[in-house]
Amino acid sequence: MTNLRKKLLLAGLSAGLALLPLAGCTTGGTTESGSKGGSLESEKNATLSIMIPGHNPNSTEESAWQNPVVEEFRSLYPDVEVEFVNAGWDTWYERTMSAYQSGDPIDLINDGANNNPRFALKGITQPLESYINLDNPNLHKNTMDAVFKYGGHYYVAVSETNVAVIFYNKDIFEDEGMDDPLALYEKGEWNWDNFSRIAAALTDKEENRWGYASDYPYLFFGMNATSMLTLDDNSRYQLNIDAPALRQSLEMLQDGVYTSKWCGYDSDPWTTFYRGNAAMLGDFQWVDAQILAARDYGLADFEYGVAPMPTGPNNTEGVSPITAAGWAIGNGSDCPAHTGKLIDMLVDGQAAYIAKTNESLDPAHVELYQTLAQKPFCTNSYDSAVGGAYEICAAVGEGQSISQAIEKYKPEYQRKVDEANSSNLDTEFNPTGGETTGSDTDTTWIPNTDAGTDTTTSAE
């Protein structure tokens, strides 16, 4: 699994931990936010540590755009030493927590939706607004408001959201005389009824072709503007498993995977789509560039289009499922002012990198992504506290009664919610998916891997 795929997978799988006051002091903290510094002058001779999971600080690849930004920062602020904390996707969380608990927290953390509100509420990260330029036009404030704002404070600076969309094989649609999803969307008719009708019609068992493939069952929640968990007025997790909209989502998932079998894939959803064995792929906008690369390498040979996720009956406002990541300051940092300056530069650097990447994409696709990002709905932010709810999705996909599945997982998920709302700093946590309760792996939902048989596998 590539780091990029793993990064996105983590956004849907991480489990929640405990809640603490929004701006509470941590070990070693001397200010209201917990930081020891506070001004550029007072922070001279400090060391600024950076955690970017899986990052190579010596890489000269264009994708390692953070490295030249850091070098520029070093030249502008020579009185502060900058060091990367090297850690892979399997160790970054433990390194971050170890530093936090030792009283010497990592100053700059590449933080994402799967960690929040847990990181913010637990006091692992601190409010940003005193240290960054909130008027920076490269900040994506809609996403920050929707995902990373708690108690009136921002905790993660984000330069772009990552919108979930439908990629579709135009050749299959034209050959089968099927309605174009984008045209249906523009007419206000891209809903679950038309989506499931088309997906079923384009499923061909003889050709081992599915109408829809995806690795993210929680997208059915987001399409319907719901999630397994919600937050109360104090940003504490609440179990939402009995909500009618959540049941509607599970019913849609069960129809696609088990009853009508228009949802599935061989091996993985991406290869299945590239080979023409899936008419539609449900994934995030970053896959657009990967499809182009697959065509360049001869792995895919068809014209493709992009449409929003179809809206479920509860999605009356037309919100879009998203995930997002950005930059946070560790609570107790001894150089938050310099860290804020570096965050400003990283926000600008990421915006420039994204803009350059978008040059290779169809401008109409980019415009669509930007439009959809104005109404973000991030299910995996809340649902990470129950491991993305993958277990109940797998059970429903295998044909278990939805009512029985809800009753089965309700006490288990409530236990996880209670743990997430507790103040226990010692809760074990596995960033690849779920709490570590005797095993370092988690169950990933994989529909129809063997042409009709649901199986499970490790998140790795």
JSON list of N, CA, C and O in Angstrom, two decimals, residues 289-328:
[
{"chain": "A", "resi": 289, "resn": "ALA", "atom": "N", "xyz": [-5.46, 12.40, -10.50]},
{"chain": "A", "resi": 289, "resn": "ALA", "atom": "CA", "xyz": [-4.10, 12.36, -11.04]},
{"chain": "A", "resi": 289, "resn": "ALA", "atom": "C", "xyz": [-3.61, 10.92, -11.19]},
{"chain": "A", "resi": 289, "resn": "ALA", "atom": "O", "xyz": [-2.85, 10.61, -12.13]},
{"chain": "A", "resi": 290, "resn": "GLN", "atom": "N", "xyz": [-4.05, 10.04, -10.31]},
{"chain": "A", "resi": 290, "resn": "GLN", "atom": "CA", "xyz": [-3.63, 8.64, -10.42]},
{"chain": "A", "resi": 290, "resn": "GLN", "atom": "C", "xyz": [-4.25, 7.96, -11.64]},
{"chain": "A", "resi": 290, "resn": "GLN", "atom": "O", "xyz": [-3.64, 7.09, -12.26]},
{"chain": "A", "resi": 291, "resn": "ILE", "atom": "N", "xyz": [-5.48, 8.34, -11.98]},
{"chain": "A", "resi": 291, "resn": "ILE", "atom": "CA", "xyz": [-6.11, 7.78, -13.17]},
{"chain": "A", "resi": 291, "resn": "ILE", "atom": "C", "xyz": [-5.33, 8.21, -14.41]},
{"chain": "A", "resi": 291, "resn": "ILE", "atom": "O", "xyz": [-5.08, 7.40, -15.33]},
{"chain": "A", "resi": 292, "resn": "LEU", "atom": "N", "xyz": [-4.94, 9.47, -14.46]},
{"chain": "A", "resi": 292, "resn": "LEU", "atom": "CA", "xyz": [-4.14, 9.95, -15.58]},
{"chain": "A", "resi": 292, "resn": "LEU", "atom": "C", "xyz": [-2.82, 9.19, -15.66]},
{"chain": "A", "resi": 292, "resn": "LEU", "atom": "O", "xyz": [-2.37, 8.81, -16.76]},
{"chain": "A", "resi": 293, "resn": "ALA", "atom": "N", "xyz": [-2.19, 8.96, -14.51]},
{"chain": "A", "resi": 293, "resn": "ALA", "atom": "CA", "xyz": [-0.93, 8.20, -14.51]},
{"chain": "A", "resi": 293, "resn": "ALA", "atom": "C", "xyz": [-1.17, 6.77, -14.98]},
{"chain": "A", "resi": 293, "resn": "ALA", "atom": "O", "xyz": [-0.35, 6.21, -15.72]},
{"chain": "A", "resi": 294, "resn": "ALA", "atom": "N", "xyz": [-2.28, 6.16, -14.56]},
{"chain": "A", "resi": 294, "resn": "ALA", "atom": "CA", "xyz": [-2.60, 4.80, -15.00]},
{"chain": "A", "resi": 294, "resn": "ALA", "atom": "C", "xyz": [-2.79, 4.75, -16.51]},
{"chain": "A", "resi": 294, "resn": "ALA", "atom": "O", "xyz": [-2.38, 3.79, -17.17]},
{"chain": "A", "resi": 295, "resn": "ARG", "atom": "N", "xyz": [-3.40, 5.78, -17.08]},
{"chain": "A", "resi": 295, "resn": "ARG", "atom": "CA", "xyz": [-3.56, 5.82, -18.53]},
{"chain": "A", "resi": 295, "resn": "ARG", "atom": "C", "xyz": [-2.19, 5.97, -19.21]},
{"chain": "A", "resi": 295, "resn": "ARG", "atom": "O", "xyz": [-1.94, 5.35, -20.23]},
{"chain": "A", "resi": 296, "resn": "ASP", "atom": "N", "xyz": [-1.33, 6.82, -18.65]},
{"chain": "A", "resi": 296, "resn": "ASP", "atom": "CA", "xyz": [0.00, 7.01, -19.23]},
{"chain": "A", "resi": 296, "resn": "ASP", "atom": "C", "xyz": [0.81, 5.72, -19.23]},
{"chain": "A", "resi": 296, "resn": "ASP", "atom": "O", "xyz": [1.59, 5.46, -20.15]},
{"chain": "A", "resi": 297, "resn": "TYR", "atom": "N", "xyz": [0.61, 4.90, -18.20]},
{"chain": "A", "resi": 297, "resn": "TYR", "atom": "CA", "xyz": [1.33, 3.63, -18.09]},
{"chain": "A", "resi": 297, "resn": "TYR", "atom": "C", "xyz": [0.63, 2.49, -18.81]},
{"chain": "A", "resi": 297, "resn": "TYR", "atom": "O", "xyz": [1.09, 1.34, -18.75]},
{"chain": "A", "resi": 298, "resn": "GLY", "atom": "N", "xyz": [-0.47, 2.78, -19.46]},
{"chain": "A", "resi": 298, "resn": "GLY", "atom": "CA", "xyz": [-1.20, 1.75, -20.19]},
{"chain": "A", "resi": 298, "resn": "GLY", "atom": "C", "xyz": [-2.03, 0.85, -19.32]},
{"chain": "A", "resi": 298, "resn": "GLY", "atom": "O", "xyz": [-2.46, -0.22, -19.77]},
{"chain": "A", "resi": 299, "resn": "LEU", "atom": "N", "xyz": [-2.28, 1.25, -18.07]},
{"chain": "A", "resi": 299, "resn": "LEU", "atom": "CA", "xyz": [-3.07, 0.43, -17.16]},
{"chain": "A", "resi": 299, "resn": "LEU", "atom": "C", "xyz": [-4.56, 0.71, -17.31]},
{"chain": "A", "resi": 299, "resn": "LEU", "atom": "O", "xyz": [-5.39, -0.08, -16.84]},
{"chain": "A", "resi": 300, "resn": "ALA", "atom": "N", "xyz": [-4.90, 1.83, -17.93]},
{"chain": "A", "resi": 300, "resn": "ALA", "atom": "CA", "xyz": [-6.30, 2.18, -18.16]},
{"chain": "A", "resi": 300, "resn": "ALA", "atom": "C", "xyz": [-6.42, 2.73, -19.58]},
{"chain": "A", "resi": 300, "resn": "ALA", "atom": "O", "xyz": [-5.55, 3.48, -20.04]},
{"chain": "A", "resi": 301, "resn": "ASP", "atom": "N", "xyz": [-7.50, 2.37, -20.25]},
{"chain": "A", "resi": 301, "resn": "ASP", "atom": "CA", "xyz": [-7.67, 2.79, -21.64]},
{"chain": "A", "resi": 301, "resn": "ASP", "atom": "C", "xyz": [-9.13, 3.16, -21.88]},
{"chain": "A", "resi": 301, "resn": "ASP", "atom": "O", "xyz": [-9.87, 2.43, -22.54]},
{"chain": "A", "resi": 302, "resn": "PHE", "atom": "N", "xyz": [-9.54, 4.28, -21.34]},
{"chain": "A", "resi": 302, "resn": "PHE", "atom": "CA", "xyz": [-10.92, 4.75, -21.54]},
{"chain": "A", "resi": 302, "resn": "PHE", "atom": "C", "xyz": [-11.01, 6.22, -21.14]},
{"chain": "A", "resi": 302, "resn": "PHE", "atom": "O", "xyz": [-10.15, 6.74, -20.42]},
{"chain": "A", "resi": 303, "resn": "GLU", "atom": "N", "xyz": [-12.03, 6.86, -21.62]},
{"chain": "A", "resi": 303, "resn": "GLU", "atom": "CA", "xyz": [-12.31, 8.23, -21.20]},
{"chain": "A", "resi": 303, "resn": "GLU", "atom": "C", "xyz": [-13.11, 8.16, -19.90]},
{"chain": "A", "resi": 303, "resn": "GLU", "atom": "O", "xyz": [-13.96, 7.28, -19.72]},
{"chain": "A", "resi": 304, "resn": "TYR", "atom": "N", "xyz": [-12.84, 9.09, -19.01]},
{"chain": "A", "resi": 304, "resn": "TYR", "atom": "CA", "xyz": [-13.54, 9.07, -17.74]},
{"chain": "A", "resi": 304, "resn": "TYR", "atom": "C", "xyz": [-14.09, 10.46, -17.42]},
{"chain": "A", "resi": 304, "resn": "TYR", "atom": "O", "xyz": [-13.62, 11.48, -17.92]},
{"chain": "A", "resi": 305, "resn": "GLY", "atom": "N", "xyz": [-15.13, 10.47, -16.59]},
{"chain": "A", "resi": 305, "resn": "GLY", "atom": "CA", "xyz": [-15.72, 11.71, -16.12]},
{"chain": "A", "resi": 305, "resn": "GLY", "atom": "C", "xyz": [-15.75, 11.73, -14.61]},
{"chain": "A", "resi": 305, "resn": "GLY", "atom": "O", "xyz": [-15.45, 10.73, -13.94]},
{"chain": "A", "resi": 306, "resn": "VAL", "atom": "N", "xyz": [-16.11, 12.88, -14.06]},
{"chain": "A", "resi": 306, "resn": "VAL", "atom": "CA", "xyz": [-16.20, 13.05, -12.61]},
{"chain": "A", "resi": 306, "resn": "VAL", "atom": "C", "xyz": [-17.53, 13.70, -12.28]},
{"chain": "A", "resi": 306, "resn": "VAL", "atom": "O", "xyz": [-17.96, 14.65, -12.95]},
{"chain": "A", "resi": 307, "resn": "ALA", "atom": "N", "xyz": [-18.19, 13.17, -11.26]},
{"chain": "A", "resi": 307, "resn": "ALA", "atom": "CA", "xyz": [-19.45, 13.73, -10.78]},
{"chain": "A", "resi": 307, "resn": "ALA", "atom": "C", "xyz": [-19.44, 13.73, -9.25]},
{"chain": "A", "resi": 307, "resn": "ALA", "atom": "O", "xyz": [-18.67, 12.98, -8.63]},
{"chain": "A", "resi": 308, "resn": "PRO", "atom": "N", "xyz": [-20.25, 14.55, -8.63]},
{"chain": "A", "resi": 308, "resn": "PRO", "atom": "CA", "xyz": [-20.35, 14.51, -7.16]},
{"chain": "A", "resi": 308, "resn": "PRO", "atom": "C", "xyz": [-20.89, 13.16, -6.70]},
{"chain": "A", "resi": 308, "resn": "PRO", "atom": "O", "xyz": [-21.44, 12.38, -7.48]},
{"chain": "A", "resi": 309, "resn": "MET", "atom": "N", "xyz": [-20.74, 12.91, -5.41]},
{"chain": "A", "resi": 309, "resn": "MET", "atom": "CA", "xyz": [-21.41, 11.76, -4.83]},
{"chain": "A", "resi": 309, "resn": "MET", "atom": "C", "xyz": [-22.92, 11.98, -4.93]},
{"chain": "A", "resi": 309, "resn": "MET", "atom": "O", "xyz": [-23.40, 13.09, -4.75]},
{"chain": "A", "resi": 310, "resn": "PRO", "atom": "N", "xyz": [-23.69, 10.93, -5.23]},
{"chain": "A", "resi": 310, "resn": "PRO", "atom": "CA", "xyz": [-25.15, 11.09, -5.29]},
{"chain": "A", "resi": 310, "resn": "PRO", "atom": "C", "xyz": [-25.70, 11.39, -3.91]},
{"chain": "A", "resi": 310, "resn": "PRO", "atom": "O", "xyz": [-25.16, 10.92, -2.90]},
{"chain": "A", "resi": 311, "resn": "THR", "atom": "N", "xyz": [-26.76, 12.16, -3.86]},
{"chain": "A", "resi": 311, "resn": "THR", "atom": "CA", "xyz": [-27.31, 12.56, -2.56]},
{"chain": "A", "resi": 311, "resn": "THR", "atom": "C", "xyz": [-28.39, 11.59, -2.09]},
{"chain": "A", "resi": 311, "resn": "THR", "atom": "O", "xyz": [-29.27, 11.19, -2.84]},
{"chain": "A", "resi": 312, "resn": "GLY", "atom": "N", "xyz": [-28.29, 11.23, -0.80]},
{"chain": "A", "resi": 312, "resn": "GLY", "atom": "CA", "xyz": [-29.32, 10.41, -0.18]},
{"chain": "A", "resi": 312, "resn": "GLY", "atom": "C", "xyz": [-30.49, 11.27, 0.25]},
{"chain": "A", "resi": 312, "resn": "GLY", "atom": "O", "xyz": [-30.43, 12.50, 0.22]},
{"chain": "A", "resi": 313, "resn": "PRO", "atom": "N", "xyz": [-31.58, 10.65, 0.69]},
{"chain": "A", "resi": 313, "resn": "PRO", "atom": "CA", "xyz": [-32.80, 11.39, 1.04]},
{"chain": "A", "resi": 313, "resn": "PRO", "atom": "C", "xyz": [-32.62, 12.35, 2.21]},
{"chain": "A", "resi": 313, "resn": "PRO", "atom": "O", "xyz": [-33.36, 13.33, 2.32]},
{"chain": "A", "resi": 314, "resn": "ASN", "atom": "N", "xyz": [-31.64, 12.11, 3.08]},
{"chain": "A", "resi": 314, "resn": "ASN", "atom": "CA", "xyz": [-31.42, 13.00, 4.21]},
{"chain": "A", "resi": 314, "resn": "ASN", "atom": "C", "xyz": [-30.51, 14.18, 3.87]},
{"chain": "A", "resi": 314, "resn": "ASN", "atom": "O", "xyz": [-30.41, 15.13, 4.64]},
{"chain": "A", "resi": 315, "resn": "ASN", "atom": "N", "xyz": [-29.88, 14.12, 2.71]},
{"chain": "A", "resi": 315, "resn": "ASN", "atom": "CA", "xyz": [-28.91, 15.15, 2.33]},
{"chain": "A", "resi": 315, "resn": "ASN", "atom": "C", "xyz": [-29.61, 16.28, 1.59]},
{"chain": "A", "resi": 315, "resn": "ASN", "atom": "O", "xyz": [-29.41, 16.51, 0.40]},
{"chain": "A", "resi": 316, "resn": "THR", "atom": "N", "xyz": [-30.44, 17.00, 2.29]},
{"chain": "A", "resi": 316, "resn": "THR", "atom": "CA", "xyz": [-31.25, 18.06, 1.67]},
{"chain": "A", "resi": 316, "resn": "THR", "atom": "C", "xyz": [-30.45, 19.31, 1.35]},
{"chain": "A", "resi": 316, "resn": "THR", "atom": "O", "xyz": [-30.87, 20.12, 0.53]},
{"chain": "A", "resi": 317, "resn": "GLU", "atom": "N", "xyz": [-29.29, 19.48, 2.00]},
{"chain": "A", "resi": 317, "resn": "GLU", "atom": "CA", "xyz": [-28.48, 20.67, 1.76]},
{"chain": "A", "resi": 317, "resn": "GLU", "atom": "C", "xyz": [-27.41, 20.44, 0.69]},
{"chain": "A", "resi": 317, "resn": "GLU", "atom": "O", "xyz": [-26.68, 21.37, 0.34]},
{"chain": "A", "resi": 318, "resn": "GLY", "atom": "N", "xyz": [-27.29, 19.22, 0.20]},
{"chain": "A", "resi": 318, "resn": "GLY", "atom": "CA", "xyz": [-26.31, 18.94, -0.84]},
{"chain": "A", "resi": 318, "resn": "GLY", "atom": "C", "xyz": [-24.87, 19.01, -0.37]},
{"chain": "A", "resi": 318, "resn": "GLY", "atom": "O", "xyz": [-23.98, 19.47, -1.11]},
{"chain": "A", "resi": 319, "resn": "VAL", "atom": "N", "xyz": [-24.59, 18.52, 0.86]},
{"chain": "A", "resi": 319, "resn": "VAL", "atom": "CA", "xyz": [-23.22, 18.52, 1.36]},
{"chain": "A", "resi": 319, "resn": "VAL", "atom": "C", "xyz": [-22.43, 17.41, 0.69]},
{"chain": "A", "resi": 319, "resn": "VAL", "atom": "O", "xyz": [-22.99, 16.44, 0.16]},
{"chain": "A", "resi": 320, "resn": "SER", "atom": "N", "xyz": [-21.11, 17.54, 0.70]},
{"chain": "A", "resi": 320, "resn": "SER", "atom": "CA", "xyz": [-20.22, 16.58, 0.06]},
{"chain": "A", "resi": 320, "resn": "SER", "atom": "C", "xyz": [-19.33, 15.90, 1.09]},
{"chain": "A", "resi": 320, "resn": "SER", "atom": "O", "xyz": [-18.72, 16.58, 1.93]},
{"chain": "A", "resi": 321, "resn": "PRO", "atom": "N", "xyz": [-19.21, 14.57, 1.05]},
{"chain": "A", "resi": 321, "resn": "PRO", "atom": "CA", "xyz": [-18.27, 13.88, 1.93]},
{"chain": "A", "resi": 321, "resn": "PRO", "atom": "C", "xyz": [-16.84, 14.34, 1.63]},
{"chain": "A", "resi": 321, "resn": "PRO", "atom": "O", "xyz": [-16.46, 14.44, 0.47]},
{"chain": "A", "resi": 322, "resn": "ILE", "atom": "N", "xyz": [-16.08, 14.62, 2.66]},
{"chain": "A", "resi": 322, "resn": "ILE", "atom": "CA", "xyz": [-14.70, 15.08, 2.48]},
{"chain": "A", "resi": 322, "resn": "ILE", "atom": "C", "xyz": [-13.81, 14.48, 3.55]},
{"chain": "A", "resi": 322, "resn": "ILE", "atom": "O", "xyz": [-14.28, 13.92, 4.56]},
{"chain": "A", "resi": 323, "resn": "THR", "atom": "N", "xyz": [-12.51, 14.59, 3.33]},
{"chain": "A", "resi": 323, "resn": "THR", "atom": "CA", "xyz": [-11.54, 14.43, 4.39]},
{"chain": "A", "resi": 323, "resn": "THR", "atom": "C", "xyz": [-10.55, 15.56, 4.23]},
{"chain": "A", "resi": 323, "resn": "THR", "atom": "O", "xyz": [-10.54, 16.26, 3.21]},
{"chain": "A", "resi": 324, "resn": "ALA", "atom": "N", "xyz": [-9.71, 15.79, 5.23]},
{"chain": "A", "resi": 324, "resn": "ALA", "atom": "CA", "xyz": [-8.78, 16.91, 5.16]},
{"chain": "A", "resi": 324, "resn": "ALA", "atom": "C", "xyz": [-7.64, 16.71, 6.13]},
{"chain": "A", "resi": 324, "resn": "ALA", "atom": "O", "xyz": [-7.76, 16.00, 7.12]},
{"chain": "A", "resi": 325, "resn": "ALA", "atom": "N", "xyz": [-6.52, 17.36, 5.83]},
{"chain": "A", "resi": 325, "resn": "ALA", "atom": "CA", "xyz": [-5.36, 17.35, 6.71]},
{"chain": "A", "resi": 325, "resn": "ALA", "atom": "C", "xyz": [-4.65, 18.69, 6.60]},
{"chain": "A", "resi": 325, "resn": "ALA", "atom": "O", "xyz": [-4.82, 19.42, 5.62]},
{"chain": "A", "resi": 326, "resn": "GLY", "atom": "N", "xyz": [-3.87, 19.02, 7.61]},
{"chain": "A", "resi": 326, "resn": "GLY", "atom": "CA", "xyz": [-3.17, 20.29, 7.60]},
{"chain": "A", "resi": 326, "resn": "GLY", "atom": "C", "xyz": [-2.11, 20.32, 8.68]},
{"chain": "A", "resi": 326, "resn": "GLY", "atom": "O", "xyz": [-1.46, 19.32, 8.94]},
{"chain": "A", "resi": 327, "resn": "TRP", "atom": "N", "xyz": [-2.00, 21.47, 9.36]},
{"chain": "A", "resi": 327, "resn": "TRP", "atom": "CA", "xyz": [-0.86, 21.70, 10.25]},
{"chain": "A", "resi": 327, "resn": "TRP", "atom": "C", "xyz": [-1.33, 22.18, 11.61]},
{"chain": "A", "resi": 327, "resn": "TRP", "atom": "O", "xyz": [-2.15, 23.09, 11.72]},
{"chain": "A", "resi": 328, "resn": "ALA", "atom": "N", "xyz": [-0.79, 21.57, 12.66]},
{"chain": "A", "resi": 328, "resn": "ALA", "atom": "CA", "xyz": [-1.18, 21.88, 14.03]},
{"chain": "A", "resi": 328, "resn": "ALA", "atom": "C", "xyz": [0.06, 22.15, 14.87]},
{"chain": "A", "resi": 328, "resn": "ALA", "atom": "O", "xyz": [1.17, 21.68, 14.56]}
]
